[in-house]
Amino acid sequence: MTEEIEFILDSTKESMTGSIAHLEKEFLNIRAGKASPAMLGSVFVDYYGSATPLSQVSKISVPDARTITLQPFEKNMLQVIEKAIMVANIGFNPMNNGDVIIISVPALTEERRRELAKQAKIEAEDAKVGIRNARKDANTDIKKLEKEGTSEDICKSAEEEVQNLTNSYIRKIDELLAIKEAEIMKV
């Protein structure tokens, strides 16, 4: 195969791997009942005028499966962190005992589990769209090379390789989704 086709295949692989990585990151934000510091990943605190991730202004720990504790690095940040968690609208009600913020993670209801499973399916479908877009871009680039004089056989085999990549990445997304759904639905 030519260098151009190798480059197209490599960039397609990179793009598809990026879609998988994004999906895994999104799945971390979908909680499955167990407390995890990742649940607070979307919370930003107003720290002296700039939006700062919660993990950079406090120590986040998980003492048990239903509790998250936050130990602010500065005591005057307690109310600011509490407010940021409430504003983030992630379904938590933080409590402040003067030293730490304690968040009790409520058990998921059956209805909420179904909603989360639906959300996971939507994220997986978005990732599949990303994979298909990478395939479309690769096939467009291969067709351009064919018009520029690259042999038809080489281009056909490159298109088959792109389709094989697409199929394997779609399978990977389906596997990740099945794992996440099982995790969400487990009581």
Tab-separated table of C-alpha atoms in Angstrom:
chain	number	residue	atom	x	y	z
A	1	MET	CA	0.000	0.000	0.000
A	2	THR	CA	1.074	3.555	-0.585
A	3	GLU	CA	2.157	5.995	2.112
A	4	GLU	CA	-0.961	8.103	1.568
A	5	ILE	CA	-3.241	5.138	2.221
A	6	GLU	CA	-1.221	4.130	5.303
A	7	PHE	CA	-1.629	7.695	6.569
A	8	ILE	CA	-5.393	7.627	5.920
A	9	LEU	CA	-5.734	4.300	7.774
A	10	ASP	CA	-3.635	5.542	10.704
A	11	SER	CA	-5.610	8.772	11.051
A	12	THR	CA	-8.874	6.810	10.791
A	13	LYS	CA	-7.714	4.453	13.570
A	14	GLU	CA	-6.739	7.455	15.678
A	15	SER	CA	-10.116	9.100	15.156
A	16	MET	CA	-12.005	5.903	15.987
A	17	THR	CA	-9.876	5.337	19.092
A	18	GLY	CA	-10.731	8.910	20.111
A	19	SER	CA	-14.442	8.101	19.813
A	20	ILE	CA	-13.994	5.073	22.090
A	21	ALA	CA	-11.999	7.134	24.626
A	22	HIS	CA	-14.711	9.815	24.630
A	23	LEU	CA	-17.389	7.154	25.171
A	24	GLU	CA	-15.480	5.663	28.112
A	25	LYS	CA	-15.159	9.144	29.632
A	26	GLU	CA	-18.897	9.774	29.192
A	27	PHE	CA	-19.691	6.389	30.752
A	28	LEU	CA	-17.714	7.429	33.847
A	29	ASN	CA	-20.144	10.319	34.308
A	30	ILE	CA	-23.129	7.942	34.305
A	31	ARG	CA	-23.287	6.667	37.843
A	32	ALA	CA	-24.181	3.091	38.554
A	33	GLY	CA	-25.182	3.291	42.214
A	34	LYS	CA	-21.720	3.093	43.764
A	35	ALA	CA	-20.114	6.293	44.999
A	36	SER	CA	-17.125	7.400	42.922
A	37	PRO	CA	-15.011	10.573	42.748
A	38	ALA	CA	-15.707	10.597	38.980
A	39	MET	CA	-19.339	11.519	39.784
A	40	LEU	CA	-18.102	14.993	40.670
A	41	GLY	CA	-15.966	15.341	37.542
A	42	SER	CA	-18.335	17.854	35.969
A	43	VAL	CA	-18.352	20.167	39.012
A	44	PHE	CA	-16.397	23.408	38.730
A	45	VAL	CA	-15.842	25.795	41.618
A	46	ASP	CA	-15.409	29.575	41.425
A	47	TYR	CA	-11.900	29.743	42.888
A	48	TYR	CA	-10.789	33.376	43.126
A	49	GLY	CA	-12.552	34.306	39.907
A	50	SER	CA	-11.739	31.291	37.743
A	51	ALA	CA	-13.688	28.083	37.160
A	52	THR	CA	-11.581	25.333	38.735
A	53	PRO	CA	-12.305	21.579	38.816
A	54	LEU	CA	-13.501	20.409	42.221
A	55	SER	CA	-10.603	17.957	42.477
A	56	GLN	CA	-8.143	20.889	42.464
A	57	VAL	CA	-9.661	22.679	45.464
A	58	SER	CA	-10.447	19.692	47.694
A	59	LYS	CA	-9.484	16.129	48.490
A	60	ILE	CA	-12.243	13.793	47.301
A	61	SER	CA	-12.542	10.417	49.013
A	62	VAL	CA	-15.036	7.571	49.088
A	63	PRO	CA	-15.181	6.026	52.585
A	64	ASP	CA	-17.954	3.585	51.609
A	65	ALA	CA	-20.192	2.648	48.652
A	66	ARG	CA	-22.804	5.315	49.474
A	67	THR	CA	-20.716	8.275	50.686
A	68	ILE	CA	-18.373	10.819	49.125
A	69	THR	CA	-16.425	13.205	51.353
A	70	LEU	CA	-14.702	16.403	50.279
A	71	GLN	CA	-11.961	17.981	52.372
A	72	PRO	CA	-11.368	21.523	51.028
A	73	PHE	CA	-7.747	22.673	50.958
A	74	GLU	CA	-8.965	26.037	52.286
A	75	LYS	CA	-11.663	26.189	54.950
A	76	ASN	CA	-13.292	29.292	53.420
A	77	MET	CA	-14.148	27.201	50.321
A	78	LEU	CA	-16.757	25.037	52.132
A	79	GLN	CA	-19.817	27.095	51.148
A	80	VAL	CA	-18.459	27.768	47.626
A	81	ILE	CA	-17.959	24.039	47.011
A	82	GLU	CA	-21.398	23.216	48.448
A	83	LYS	CA	-23.010	25.790	46.173
A	84	ALA	CA	-21.086	24.502	43.127
A	85	ILE	CA	-22.333	20.946	43.753
A	86	MET	CA	-25.934	22.202	44.022
A	87	VAL	CA	-25.591	24.324	40.853
A	88	ALA	CA	-24.085	21.388	38.913
A	89	ASN	CA	-27.497	19.688	39.251
A	90	ILE	CA	-26.144	16.149	39.518
A	91	GLY	CA	-28.735	15.024	42.057
A	92	PHE	CA	-26.659	15.314	45.217
A	93	ASN	CA	-27.486	17.135	48.429
A	94	PRO	CA	-24.181	18.042	50.129
A	95	MET	CA	-23.975	18.441	53.926
A	96	ASN	CA	-21.318	20.516	55.646
A	97	ASN	CA	-20.101	19.726	59.167
A	98	GLY	CA	-17.674	22.657	59.378
A	99	ASP	CA	-14.623	20.681	58.261
A	100	VAL	CA	-15.722	18.427	55.420
A	101	ILE	CA	-18.571	18.161	52.964
A	102	ILE	CA	-20.393	14.842	53.064
A	103	ILE	CA	-22.481	13.646	50.135
A	104	SER	CA	-24.792	10.670	50.588
A	105	VAL	CA	-25.288	8.922	47.258
A	106	PRO	CA	-28.924	7.811	47.119
A	107	ALA	CA	-29.783	4.311	45.924
A	108	LEU	CA	-31.047	4.237	42.363
A	109	THR	CA	-34.721	3.547	41.722
A	110	GLU	CA	-35.721	1.167	38.941
A	111	GLU	CA	-37.003	4.112	36.894
A	112	ARG	CA	-33.723	6.008	37.337
A	113	ARG	CA	-31.756	2.899	36.320
A	114	ARG	CA	-33.755	2.711	33.086
A	115	GLU	CA	-33.109	6.415	32.424
A	116	LEU	CA	-29.376	5.908	32.959
A	117	ALA	CA	-29.366	2.857	30.674
A	118	LYS	CA	-31.137	4.942	28.028
A	119	GLN	CA	-28.550	7.699	28.495
A	120	ALA	CA	-25.758	5.121	28.057
A	121	LYS	CA	-27.372	3.928	24.800
A	122	ILE	CA	-27.513	7.518	23.533
A	123	GLU	CA	-23.815	8.012	24.340
A	124	ALA	CA	-22.963	4.734	22.586
A	125	GLU	CA	-24.957	5.787	19.518
A	126	ASP	CA	-23.093	9.119	19.454
A	127	ALA	CA	-19.805	7.209	19.526
A	128	LYS	CA	-20.999	5.015	16.639
A	129	VAL	CA	-21.813	8.164	14.659
A	130	GLY	CA	-18.247	9.336	15.306
A	131	ILE	CA	-16.901	5.996	14.025
A	132	ARG	CA	-19.072	6.184	10.904
A	133	ASN	CA	-17.975	9.760	10.244
A	134	ALA	CA	-14.336	8.650	10.447
A	135	ARG	CA	-15.144	5.889	7.949
A	136	LYS	CA	-16.833	8.365	5.604
A	137	ASP	CA	-13.858	10.745	5.767
A	138	ALA	CA	-11.418	7.899	5.085
A	139	ASN	CA	-13.430	6.626	2.121
A	140	THR	CA	-13.639	10.162	0.695
A	141	ASP	CA	-9.858	10.521	0.975
A	142	ILE	CA	-9.339	7.103	-0.670
A	143	LYS	CA	-11.634	8.080	-3.558
A	144	LYS	CA	-9.575	11.271	-4.045
A	145	LEU	CA	-6.410	9.166	-4.261
A	146	GLU	CA	-8.091	6.908	-6.820
A	147	LYS	CA	-8.937	9.949	-8.961
A	148	GLU	CA	-5.324	11.090	-8.639
A	149	GLY	CA	-4.121	7.821	-10.154
A	150	THR	CA	-3.719	5.296	-7.328
A	151	SER	CA	-4.633	1.827	-8.586
A	152	GLU	CA	-8.226	0.710	-8.159
A	153	ASP	CA	-7.188	-2.560	-6.448
A	154	ILE	CA	-5.176	-0.747	-3.780
A	155	CYS	CA	-8.080	1.641	-3.136
A	156	LYS	CA	-10.599	-1.219	-2.902
A	157	SER	CA	-8.450	-3.099	-0.387
A	158	ALA	CA	-8.010	0.138	1.599
A	159	GLU	CA	-11.789	0.637	1.674
A	160	GLU	CA	-12.210	-2.956	2.892
A	161	GLU	CA	-9.622	-2.287	5.612
A	162	VAL	CA	-11.535	0.851	6.674
A	163	GLN	CA	-14.763	-1.186	6.834
A	164	ASN	CA	-13.033	-3.868	8.942
A	165	LEU	CA	-11.803	-1.152	11.307
A	166	THR	CA	-15.305	0.285	11.497
A	167	ASN	CA	-16.818	-3.120	12.298
A	168	SER	CA	-14.283	-3.847	15.048
A	169	TYR	CA	-14.759	-0.440	16.703
A	170	ILE	CA	-18.561	-0.733	16.531
A	171	ARG	CA	-18.261	-4.169	18.205
A	172	LYS	CA	-16.087	-2.591	20.915
A	173	ILE	CA	-18.758	0.080	21.531
A	174	ASP	CA	-21.455	-2.618	21.788
A	175	GLU	CA	-19.306	-4.519	24.319
A	176	LEU	CA	-18.720	-1.375	26.404
A	177	LEU	CA	-22.445	-0.586	26.320
A	178	ALA	CA	-23.377	-4.124	27.438
A	179	ILE	CA	-20.954	-3.869	30.371
A	180	LYS	CA	-22.254	-0.432	31.371
A	181	GLU	CA	-25.910	-1.498	31.118
A	182	ALA	CA	-25.223	-4.558	33.293
A	183	GLU	CA	-23.473	-2.300	35.819
A	184	ILE	CA	-26.389	0.166	35.843
A	185	MET	CA	-29.127	-2.454	36.140
A	186	LYS	CA	-27.377	-4.453	38.879
A	187	VAL	CA	-29.140	-3.777	42.181
